[in-house]
Tab-separated table of C-alpha atoms in Angstrom:
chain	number	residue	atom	x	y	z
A	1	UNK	CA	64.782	83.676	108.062
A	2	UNK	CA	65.476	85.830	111.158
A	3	UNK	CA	67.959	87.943	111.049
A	4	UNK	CA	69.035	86.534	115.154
A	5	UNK	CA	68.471	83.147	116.056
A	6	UNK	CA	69.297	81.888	119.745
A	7	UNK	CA	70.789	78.243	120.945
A	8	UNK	CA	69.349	77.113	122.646
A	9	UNK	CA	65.499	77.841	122.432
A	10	UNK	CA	65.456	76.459	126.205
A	11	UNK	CA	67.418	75.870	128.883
A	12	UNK	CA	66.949	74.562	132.235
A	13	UNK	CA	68.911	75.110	135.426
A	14	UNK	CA	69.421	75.119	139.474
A	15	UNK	CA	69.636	77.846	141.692
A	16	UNK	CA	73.465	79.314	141.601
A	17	UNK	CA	74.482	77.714	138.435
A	18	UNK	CA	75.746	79.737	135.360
A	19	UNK	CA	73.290	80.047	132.169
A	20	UNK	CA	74.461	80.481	128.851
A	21	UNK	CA	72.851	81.501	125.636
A	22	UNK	CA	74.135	82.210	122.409
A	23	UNK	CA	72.776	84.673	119.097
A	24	UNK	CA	73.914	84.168	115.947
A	25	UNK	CA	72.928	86.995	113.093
A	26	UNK	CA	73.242	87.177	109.416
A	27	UNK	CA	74.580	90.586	108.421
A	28	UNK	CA	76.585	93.373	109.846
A	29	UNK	CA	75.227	95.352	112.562
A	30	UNK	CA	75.955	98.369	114.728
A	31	UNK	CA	75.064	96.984	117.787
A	32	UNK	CA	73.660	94.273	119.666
A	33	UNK	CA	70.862	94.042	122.465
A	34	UNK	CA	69.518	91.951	125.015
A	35	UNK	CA	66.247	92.398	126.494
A	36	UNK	CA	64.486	90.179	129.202
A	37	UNK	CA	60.721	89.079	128.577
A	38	UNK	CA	59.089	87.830	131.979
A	39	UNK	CA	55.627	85.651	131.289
A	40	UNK	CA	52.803	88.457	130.126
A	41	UNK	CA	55.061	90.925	130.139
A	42	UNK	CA	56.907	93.656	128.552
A	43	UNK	CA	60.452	93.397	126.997
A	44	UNK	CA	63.141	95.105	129.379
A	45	UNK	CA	66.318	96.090	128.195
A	46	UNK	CA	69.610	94.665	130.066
A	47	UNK	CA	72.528	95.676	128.017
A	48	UNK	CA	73.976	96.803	124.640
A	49	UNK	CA	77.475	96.352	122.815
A	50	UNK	CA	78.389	98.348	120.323
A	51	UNK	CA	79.963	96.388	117.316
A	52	UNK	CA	83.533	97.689	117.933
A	53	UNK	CA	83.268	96.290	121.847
A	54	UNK	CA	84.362	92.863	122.107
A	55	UNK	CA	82.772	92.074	125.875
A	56	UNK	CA	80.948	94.017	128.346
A	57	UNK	CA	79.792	93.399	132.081
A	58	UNK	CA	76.485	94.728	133.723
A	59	UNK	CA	76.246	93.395	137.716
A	60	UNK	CA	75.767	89.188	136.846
A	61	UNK	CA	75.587	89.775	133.248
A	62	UNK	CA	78.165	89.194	130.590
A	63	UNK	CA	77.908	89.411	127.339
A	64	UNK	CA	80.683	89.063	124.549
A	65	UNK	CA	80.230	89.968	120.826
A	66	UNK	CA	82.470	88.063	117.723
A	67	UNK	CA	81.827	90.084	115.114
A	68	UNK	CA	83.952	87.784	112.550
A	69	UNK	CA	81.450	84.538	113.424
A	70	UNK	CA	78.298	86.994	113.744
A	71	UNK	CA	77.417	85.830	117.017
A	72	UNK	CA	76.612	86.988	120.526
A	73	UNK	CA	76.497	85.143	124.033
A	74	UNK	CA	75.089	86.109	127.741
A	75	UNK	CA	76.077	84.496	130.842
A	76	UNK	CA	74.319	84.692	133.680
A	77	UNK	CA	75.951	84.079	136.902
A	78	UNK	CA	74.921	82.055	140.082
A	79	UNK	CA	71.252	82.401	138.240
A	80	UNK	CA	68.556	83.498	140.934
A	81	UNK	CA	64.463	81.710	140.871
A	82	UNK	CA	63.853	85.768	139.594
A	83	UNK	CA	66.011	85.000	136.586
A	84	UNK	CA	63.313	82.930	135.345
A	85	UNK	CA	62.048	84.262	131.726
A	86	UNK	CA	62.980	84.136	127.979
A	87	UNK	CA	65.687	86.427	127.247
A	88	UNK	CA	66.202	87.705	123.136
A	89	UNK	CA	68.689	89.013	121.350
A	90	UNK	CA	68.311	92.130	118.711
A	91	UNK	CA	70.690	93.559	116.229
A	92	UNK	CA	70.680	96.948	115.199
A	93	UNK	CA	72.053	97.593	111.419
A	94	UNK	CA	72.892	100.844	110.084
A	95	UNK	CA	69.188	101.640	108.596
A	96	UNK	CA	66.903	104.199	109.406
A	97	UNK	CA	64.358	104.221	112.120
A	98	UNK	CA	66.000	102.682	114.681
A	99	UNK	CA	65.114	99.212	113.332
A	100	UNK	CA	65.585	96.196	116.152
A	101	UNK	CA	65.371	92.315	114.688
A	102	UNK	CA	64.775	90.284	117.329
A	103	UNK	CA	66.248	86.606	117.432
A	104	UNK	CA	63.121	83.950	118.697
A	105	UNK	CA	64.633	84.029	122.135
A	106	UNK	CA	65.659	81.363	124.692
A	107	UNK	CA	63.403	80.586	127.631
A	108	UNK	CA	65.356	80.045	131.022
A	109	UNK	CA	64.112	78.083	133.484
A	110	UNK	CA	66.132	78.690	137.418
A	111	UNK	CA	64.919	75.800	139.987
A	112	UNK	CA	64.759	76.677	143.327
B	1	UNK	CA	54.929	107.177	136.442
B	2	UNK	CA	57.614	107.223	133.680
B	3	UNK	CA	56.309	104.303	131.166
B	4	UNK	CA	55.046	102.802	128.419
B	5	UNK	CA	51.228	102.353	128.630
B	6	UNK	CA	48.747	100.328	126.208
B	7	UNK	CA	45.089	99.669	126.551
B	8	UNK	CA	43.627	97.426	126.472
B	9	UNK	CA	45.571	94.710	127.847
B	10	UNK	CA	43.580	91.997	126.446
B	11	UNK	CA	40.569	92.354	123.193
B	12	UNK	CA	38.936	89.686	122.370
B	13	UNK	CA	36.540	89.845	119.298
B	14	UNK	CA	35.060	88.318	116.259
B	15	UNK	CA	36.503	88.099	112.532
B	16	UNK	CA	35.613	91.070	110.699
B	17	UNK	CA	35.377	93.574	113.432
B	18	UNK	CA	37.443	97.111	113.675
B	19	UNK	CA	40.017	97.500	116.565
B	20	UNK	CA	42.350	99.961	118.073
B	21	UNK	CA	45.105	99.656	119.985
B	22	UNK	CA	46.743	102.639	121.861
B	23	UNK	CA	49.777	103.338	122.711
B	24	UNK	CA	51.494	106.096	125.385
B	25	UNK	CA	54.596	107.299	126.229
B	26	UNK	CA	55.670	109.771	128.871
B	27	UNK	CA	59.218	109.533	128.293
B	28	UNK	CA	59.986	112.083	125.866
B	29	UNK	CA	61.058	110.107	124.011
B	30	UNK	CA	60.423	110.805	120.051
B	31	UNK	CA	60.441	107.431	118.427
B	32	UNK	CA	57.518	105.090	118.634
B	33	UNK	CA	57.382	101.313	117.367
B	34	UNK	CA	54.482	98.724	117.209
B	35	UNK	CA	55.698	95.337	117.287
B	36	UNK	CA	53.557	91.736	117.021
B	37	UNK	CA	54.768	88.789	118.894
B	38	UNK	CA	53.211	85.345	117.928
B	39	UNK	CA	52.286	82.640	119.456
B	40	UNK	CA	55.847	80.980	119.213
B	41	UNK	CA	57.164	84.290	121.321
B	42	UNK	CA	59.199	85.692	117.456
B	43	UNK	CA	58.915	89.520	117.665
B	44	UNK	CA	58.717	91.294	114.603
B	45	UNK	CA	58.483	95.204	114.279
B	46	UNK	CA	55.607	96.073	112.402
B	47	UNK	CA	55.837	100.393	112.361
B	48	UNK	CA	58.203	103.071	113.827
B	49	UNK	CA	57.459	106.451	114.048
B	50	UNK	CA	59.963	109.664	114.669
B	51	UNK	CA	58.484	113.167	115.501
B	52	UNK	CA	55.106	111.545	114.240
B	53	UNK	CA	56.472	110.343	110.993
B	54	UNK	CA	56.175	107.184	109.879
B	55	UNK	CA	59.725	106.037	109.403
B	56	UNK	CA	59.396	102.272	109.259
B	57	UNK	CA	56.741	99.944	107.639
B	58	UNK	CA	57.678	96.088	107.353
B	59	UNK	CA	55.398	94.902	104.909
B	60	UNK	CA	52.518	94.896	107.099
B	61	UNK	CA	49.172	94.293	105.307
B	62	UNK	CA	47.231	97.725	104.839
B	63	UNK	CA	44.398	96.625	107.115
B	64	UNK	CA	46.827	98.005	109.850
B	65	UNK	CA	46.752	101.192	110.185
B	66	UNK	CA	48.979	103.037	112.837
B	67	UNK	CA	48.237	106.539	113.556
B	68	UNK	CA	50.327	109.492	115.651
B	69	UNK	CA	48.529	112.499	116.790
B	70	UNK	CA	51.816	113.770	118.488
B	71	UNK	CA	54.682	111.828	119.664
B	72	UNK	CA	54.345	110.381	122.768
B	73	UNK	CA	50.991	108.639	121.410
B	74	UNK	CA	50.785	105.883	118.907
B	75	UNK	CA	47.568	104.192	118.189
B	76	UNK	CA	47.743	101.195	115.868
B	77	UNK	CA	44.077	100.331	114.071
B	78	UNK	CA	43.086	97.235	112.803
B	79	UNK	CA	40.534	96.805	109.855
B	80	UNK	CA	38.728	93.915	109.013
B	81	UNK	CA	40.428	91.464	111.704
B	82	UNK	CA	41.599	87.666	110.967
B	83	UNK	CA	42.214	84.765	112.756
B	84	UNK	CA	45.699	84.620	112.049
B	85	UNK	CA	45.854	88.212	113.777
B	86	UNK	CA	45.887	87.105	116.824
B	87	UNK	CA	48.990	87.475	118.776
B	88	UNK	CA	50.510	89.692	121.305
B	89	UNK	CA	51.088	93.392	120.061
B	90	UNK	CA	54.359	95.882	122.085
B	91	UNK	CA	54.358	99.155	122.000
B	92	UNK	CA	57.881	100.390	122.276
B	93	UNK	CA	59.733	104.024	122.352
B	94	UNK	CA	63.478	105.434	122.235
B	95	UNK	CA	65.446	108.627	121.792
B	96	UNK	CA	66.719	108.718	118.134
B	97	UNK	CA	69.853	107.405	117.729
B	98	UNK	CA	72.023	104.240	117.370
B	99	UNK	CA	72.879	103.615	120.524
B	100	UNK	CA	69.773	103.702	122.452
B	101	UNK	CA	67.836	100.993	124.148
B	102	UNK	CA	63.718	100.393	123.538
B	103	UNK	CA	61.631	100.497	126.545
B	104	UNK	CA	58.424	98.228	126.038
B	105	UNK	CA	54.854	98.367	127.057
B	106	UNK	CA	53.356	95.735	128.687
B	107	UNK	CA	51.538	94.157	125.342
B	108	UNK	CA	47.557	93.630	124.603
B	109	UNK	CA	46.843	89.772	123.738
B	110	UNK	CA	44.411	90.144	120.994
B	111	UNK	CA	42.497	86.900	120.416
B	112	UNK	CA	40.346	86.751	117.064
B	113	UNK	CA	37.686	84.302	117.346
């Protein structure tokens, strides 16, 4: 089984509402990512918490980290039409190479 | 300017056939990664490379062979294709280290008919 898994796999929202998805792993980690994925495209990179940081901000994005229930969660606030896209989660353990497992993502759907 | 680049974008071919992926980074970075999404978006890192060694291989079947001629190239070859091949394949590259993010190429859809 993945190593992330997201909650929920979709999610569907207006214009200036708040969006909330959550990552649960399995084993310890280092740190924890979330990347963006827009339709046909590339994964881009919004933010990473290292396992000692409890919360961290980046412009509308929030993300908190529980280390003692494994688990992640990313808010987006007042959510924009351009927020539309399937955003993952990926843990970093402490093993060689750099190694990202990505969770199976949740896809985000703003209405105008 | 500063990116990831792969070509092709899309490859279409037949069961059986040879195909090669490449992969470019102008980053400086010296870590390199191949990853395969499928068709129910789960991304899955298939190879890393740092400084042109391979570092990572996840169990991918030998038919895939990745190859580094320096490091801000990484070329991924595929022997003998199959159906269940077929999928969306990211580059990706970092700087070493723990705390660093992955910057991601834009994918090739590879389609085995």
């Amino acid at each position: 089984s993945q190593q992330g898994e997201e909650d929920p796999q979709a999610l569907s929202i207006q214009e200036g509402e708040n969006a909330t998805m959550n990552c649960s792993y399995k084993t310890s980690i280092n740190n924890l990512q979330w990347y963006r994925q827009n339709s046909g495209r590339g994964l881009v990179h919004l933010i990473l918490i290292r396992s000692n940081e409890r919360e961290k901000h980046s412009g509308r994005l929030r993300v908190t980290l529980d280390t003692s229930k494994k688990s992640s969660s990313l808010l987006i606030t007042a959510s924009r039409a351009a927020d539309t896209a399937s955003y993952f989660c990926a843990t970093r353990t402490g093993a060689a190479g750099n190694k990202l497992t990505f969770g199976g993502g949740t896809r985000v759907l703003v209405k105008p | 300017d500063t990116a990831v680049s792969q070509t092709p974008k899309y490859l279409v071919t037949q069961m059986g056939n040879d195909k090669s992926i490449k992969c470019e980074q102008n980053l400086g970075h010296d870590t390199m990664y191949w990853y395969k999404q499928d068709s129910k978006k789960f991304l899955k890192i298939m190879f890393s490379y740092n400084n042109k060694e391979l570092i990572i291989n996840e169990t991918v079947p030998n038919r895939f062979s990745p190859k580094s001629p320096d490091k801000a190239h990484l070329n991924l070859h595929i022997n003998s294709l199959e159906l269940g091949d077929s999928a969306v394949y990211f580059c990706a590259s970092s700087p070493s280290g723990t705390y660093n993010e992955q910057f991601f190429g834009p994918g090739t859809r590879l389609t085995v008919l």
